[in-house]
C-alpha cells in the first residue's frame, strides 16, 4: 500500500519523529500551520475515523493521551486537537491523523 504515513511509521521515509510506541507515532507536520504542529497517527493503517473498528479503541485512546503528553513535553499548556474526516472536511492524507497545534 502506498501510504506516506505508513512509511513514516515504519521509518521508510524520514520525518521529525517525537515519539513512538506500540500503538501510535508522533511526528512534526511537514507544512506547519502553527509554531508547533504535530501529527499523531495510529501505527495501523486506518483510512479515516469512519473506518475505525471496536478493536481500534485502545489505539485511539492512546493517541489522545500521547497527544497530551507530547504537547506538555514541548511546553504547551493550551493547544488545539483536530481530526478531519473525509475529503469534504479537508482530509488529504487517508491514514487517520490527529493534528496537535499550538495557539501562539
Ligand atoms: P489533512 O489535511 O488533515 O489530511 O492533513 C494532512 C497533513 O499531513 C498536512 O498538514 C500536511 O502538511 C501533512 N503532511 C503531508 N505529508 C507529510 C510528511 N511527509 N511529513 C509530515 N507531514 C506531512
Ligand atoms: Zn497508512
PDB file of C-alpha atoms and ligand atoms in Angstrom:
ATOM      1  CA  UNK A   1       0.000   0.000   0.000  1.00  0.00           C
ATOM      2  CA  UNK A   2       1.360   3.387  -0.961  1.00  0.00           C
ATOM      3  CA  UNK A   3       0.643   5.365   2.206  1.00  0.00           C
ATOM      4  CA  UNK A   4       3.041   8.108   3.243  1.00  0.00           C
ATOM      5  CA  UNK A   5       2.136   7.880   6.945  1.00  0.00           C
ATOM      6  CA  UNK A   6       2.621   4.082   6.968  1.00  0.00           C
ATOM      7  CA  UNK A   7       6.077   4.730   5.542  1.00  0.00           C
ATOM      8  CA  UNK A   8       6.803   7.292   8.278  1.00  0.00           C
ATOM      9  CA  UNK A   9       5.619   4.816  10.961  1.00  0.00           C
ATOM     10  CA  UNK A  10       7.943   2.143   9.537  1.00  0.00           C
ATOM     11  CA  UNK A  11      10.760   4.717   9.204  1.00  0.00           C
ATOM     12  CA  UNK A  12      10.977   4.016   5.482  1.00  0.00           C
ATOM     13  CA  UNK A  13      10.885   7.763   4.917  1.00  0.00           C
ATOM     14  CA  UNK A  14      12.350  10.404   7.154  1.00  0.00           C
ATOM     15  CA  UNK A  15      10.261  12.557   9.480  1.00  0.00           C
ATOM     16  CA  UNK A  16      10.928  14.646  12.569  1.00  0.00           C
ATOM     17  CA  UNK A  17       9.631  11.984  14.938  1.00  0.00           C
ATOM     18  CA  UNK A  18       8.872  12.906  18.542  1.00  0.00           C
ATOM     19  CA  UNK A  19       7.511   9.659  19.921  1.00  0.00           C
ATOM     20  CA  UNK A  20       6.552   6.106  19.011  1.00  0.00           C
ATOM     21  CA  UNK A  21       5.053   3.213  20.946  1.00  0.00           C
ATOM     22  CA  UNK A  22       3.188   0.019  20.065  1.00  0.00           C
ATOM     23  CA  UNK A  23       0.006   1.937  19.173  1.00  0.00           C
ATOM     24  CA  UNK A  24       0.940   5.273  17.683  1.00  0.00           C
ATOM     25  CA  UNK A  25       3.581   7.589  16.285  1.00  0.00           C
ATOM     26  CA  UNK A  26       4.037  11.346  16.675  1.00  0.00           C
ATOM     27  CA  UNK A  27       5.915  13.492  14.172  1.00  0.00           C
ATOM     28  CA  UNK A  28       6.067  17.134  13.135  1.00  0.00           C
ATOM     29  CA  UNK A  29       3.866  18.266  10.263  1.00  0.00           C
ATOM     30  CA  UNK A  30       5.997  18.991   7.199  1.00  0.00           C
ATOM     31  CA  UNK A  31       3.988  22.145   6.470  1.00  0.00           C
ATOM     32  CA  UNK A  32       3.297  23.553   9.946  1.00  0.00           C
ATOM     33  CA  UNK A  33       0.282  25.825  10.425  1.00  0.00           C
ATOM     34  CA  UNK A  34       1.322  26.740  13.967  1.00  0.00           C
ATOM     35  CA  UNK A  35       4.604  27.273  15.808  1.00  0.00           C
ATOM     36  CA  UNK A  36       4.322  23.658  16.961  1.00  0.00           C
ATOM     37  CA  UNK A  37       2.269  21.382  14.717  1.00  0.00           C
ATOM     38  CA  UNK A  38       2.375  17.667  15.392  1.00  0.00           C
ATOM     39  CA  UNK A  39       0.555  14.732  13.851  1.00  0.00           C
ATOM     40  CA  UNK A  40      -0.388  11.701  15.943  1.00  0.00           C
ATOM     41  CA  UNK A  41      -1.159   8.620  13.846  1.00  0.00           C
ATOM     42  CA  UNK A  42      -2.114   5.039  14.674  1.00  0.00           C
ATOM     43  CA  UNK A  43       0.645   2.630  13.621  1.00  0.00           C
ATOM     44  CA  UNK A  44      -2.032   0.520  11.960  1.00  0.00           C
ATOM     45  CA  UNK A  45      -3.327   1.837   8.645  1.00  0.00           C
ATOM     46  CA  UNK A  46      -6.850   3.165   9.218  1.00  0.00           C
ATOM     47  CA  UNK A  47      -8.019   5.425   6.392  1.00  0.00           C
ATOM     48  CA  UNK A  48     -10.493   7.628   8.296  1.00  0.00           C
ATOM     49  CA  UNK A  49     -12.306   7.740  11.633  1.00  0.00           C
ATOM     50  CA  UNK A  50     -15.265   6.306   9.700  1.00  0.00           C
ATOM     51  CA  UNK A  51     -13.222   3.116   9.219  1.00  0.00           C
ATOM     52  CA  UNK A  52     -12.390   2.731  12.910  1.00  0.00           C
ATOM     53  CA  UNK A  53     -13.382  -0.623  14.414  1.00  0.00           C
ATOM     54  CA  UNK A  54     -14.072  -1.585  18.025  1.00  0.00           C
ATOM     55  CA  UNK A  55     -10.647  -3.232  18.186  1.00  0.00           C
ATOM     56  CA  UNK A  56      -9.078   0.151  17.387  1.00  0.00           C
ATOM     57  CA  UNK A  57     -10.432   1.830  20.532  1.00  0.00           C
ATOM     58  CA  UNK A  58      -7.222   1.299  22.559  1.00  0.00           C
ATOM     59  CA  UNK A  59      -5.162   2.916  19.795  1.00  0.00           C
ATOM     60  CA  UNK A  60      -7.451   5.954  19.678  1.00  0.00           C
ATOM     61  CA  UNK A  61      -7.341   6.297  23.458  1.00  0.00           C
ATOM     62  CA  UNK A  62      -3.573   6.103  23.399  1.00  0.00           C
ATOM     63  CA  UNK A  63      -3.391   8.714  20.599  1.00  0.00           C
ATOM     64  CA  UNK A  64      -5.209  11.222  22.784  1.00  0.00           C
ATOM     65  CA  UNK A  65      -3.028  10.533  25.798  1.00  0.00           C
ATOM     66  CA  UNK A  66       0.162  10.717  23.743  1.00  0.00           C
ATOM     67  CA  UNK A  67      -1.019  13.988  22.128  1.00  0.00           C
ATOM     68  CA  UNK A  68      -1.455  15.453  25.621  1.00  0.00           C
ATOM     69  CA  UNK A  69       1.874  14.113  26.911  1.00  0.00           C
ATOM     70  CA  UNK A  70       3.850  15.253  23.850  1.00  0.00           C
ATOM     71  CA  UNK A  71       2.234  18.701  23.895  1.00  0.00           C
ATOM     72  CA  UNK A  72       3.182  19.052  27.572  1.00  0.00           C
ATOM     73  CA  UNK A  73       6.708  17.779  26.890  1.00  0.00           C
ATOM     74  CA  UNK A  74       7.099  20.549  24.309  1.00  0.00           C
ATOM     75  CA  UNK A  75       5.860  23.141  26.799  1.00  0.00           C
ATOM     76  CA  UNK A  76       2.313  23.610  25.552  1.00  0.00           C
ATOM     77  CA  UNK A  77      -0.434  24.222  28.096  1.00  0.00           C
ATOM     78  CA  UNK A  78      -3.031  25.255  25.526  1.00  0.00           C
ATOM     79  CA  UNK A  79      -3.316  23.661  22.118  1.00  0.00           C
ATOM     80  CA  UNK A  80      -5.840  22.573  19.510  1.00  0.00           C
ATOM     81  CA  UNK A  81      -6.638  18.981  18.544  1.00  0.00           C
ATOM     82  CA  UNK A  82      -8.215  18.336  15.155  1.00  0.00           C
ATOM     83  CA  UNK A  83      -9.122  15.314  13.054  1.00  0.00           C
ATOM     84  CA  UNK A  84     -10.555  15.908   9.587  1.00  0.00           C
ATOM     85  CA  UNK A  85     -12.801  13.061   8.477  1.00  0.00           C
ATOM     86  CA  UNK A  86     -13.319  12.762   4.726  1.00  0.00           C
ATOM     87  CA  UNK A  87     -12.274  14.734   1.655  1.00  0.00           C
ATOM     88  CA  UNK A  88     -15.053  17.308   2.042  1.00  0.00           C
ATOM     89  CA  UNK A  89     -13.798  18.055   5.558  1.00  0.00           C
ATOM     90  CA  UNK A  90     -10.315  18.732   4.214  1.00  0.00           C
ATOM     91  CA  UNK A  91      -8.698  15.343   4.825  1.00  0.00           C
ATOM     92  CA  UNK A  92      -5.812  14.997   2.396  1.00  0.00           C
ATOM     93  CA  UNK A  93      -3.913  12.003   3.752  1.00  0.00           C
ATOM     94  CA  UNK A  94      -6.062   8.910   4.131  1.00  0.00           C
ATOM     95  CA  UNK A  95      -4.360   7.482   7.203  1.00  0.00           C
ATOM     96  CA  UNK A  96      -6.032   8.810  10.359  1.00  0.00           C
ATOM     97  CA  UNK A  97      -4.097  11.656  11.967  1.00  0.00           C
ATOM     98  CA  UNK A  98      -4.724  13.892  14.939  1.00  0.00           C
ATOM     99  CA  UNK A  99      -3.357  17.403  14.482  1.00  0.00           C
ATOM    100  CA  UNK A 100      -1.861  18.958  17.623  1.00  0.00           C
ATOM    101  CA  UNK A 101      -1.372  22.698  17.129  1.00  0.00           C
ATOM    102  CA  UNK A 102      -0.018  25.341  19.443  1.00  0.00           C
ATOM    103  CA  UNK A 103      -2.064  28.515  19.752  1.00  0.00           C
ATOM    104  CA  UNK A 104       0.749  31.070  19.738  1.00  0.00           C
TER     105      UNK A 104
HETATM  106  P1  LIG B   1      -5.101  16.672   6.498  1.00  0.00           P
HETATM  107  O1  LIG B   1      -5.376  17.850   5.607  1.00  0.00           O
HETATM  108  O2  LIG B   1      -5.886  16.715   7.792  1.00  0.00           O
HETATM  109  O3  LIG B   1      -5.242  15.355   5.773  1.00  0.00           O
HETATM  110  O4  LIG B   1      -3.591  16.819   6.946  1.00  0.00           O
HETATM  111  C1  LIG B   1      -2.535  16.209   6.299  1.00  0.00           C
HETATM  112  C2  LIG B   1      -1.303  16.842   6.874  1.00  0.00           C
HETATM  113  O5  LIG B   1      -0.200  15.994   6.594  1.00  0.00           O
HETATM  114  C3  LIG B   1      -0.980  18.220   6.299  1.00  0.00           C
HETATM  115  O6  LIG B   1      -0.952  19.175   7.360  1.00  0.00           O
HETATM  116  C4  LIG B   1       0.390  18.014   5.655  1.00  0.00           C
HETATM  117  O7  LIG B   1       1.229  19.135   5.791  1.00  0.00           O
HETATM  118  C5  LIG B   1       0.927  16.806   6.403  1.00  0.00           C
HETATM  119  N1  LIG B   1       1.920  16.005   5.696  1.00  0.00           N
HETATM  120  C6  LIG B   1       1.840  15.511   4.428  1.00  0.00           C
HETATM  121  N2  LIG B   1       2.945  14.813   4.134  1.00  0.00           N
HETATM  122  C7  LIG B   1       3.741  14.833   5.237  1.00  0.00           C
HETATM  123  C8  LIG B   1       5.013  14.273   5.559  1.00  0.00           C
HETATM  124  N3  LIG B   1       5.719  13.556   4.680  1.00  0.00           N
HETATM  125  N4  LIG B   1       5.525  14.507   6.791  1.00  0.00           N
HETATM  126  C9  LIG B   1       4.836  15.248   7.684  1.00  0.00           C
HETATM  127  N5  LIG B   1       3.618  15.782   7.454  1.00  0.00           N
HETATM  128  C10 LIG B   1       3.080  15.592   6.242  1.00  0.00           C
HETATM  129 ZN1  LIG B   2      -1.207   4.253   6.184  1.00  0.00          ZN
END
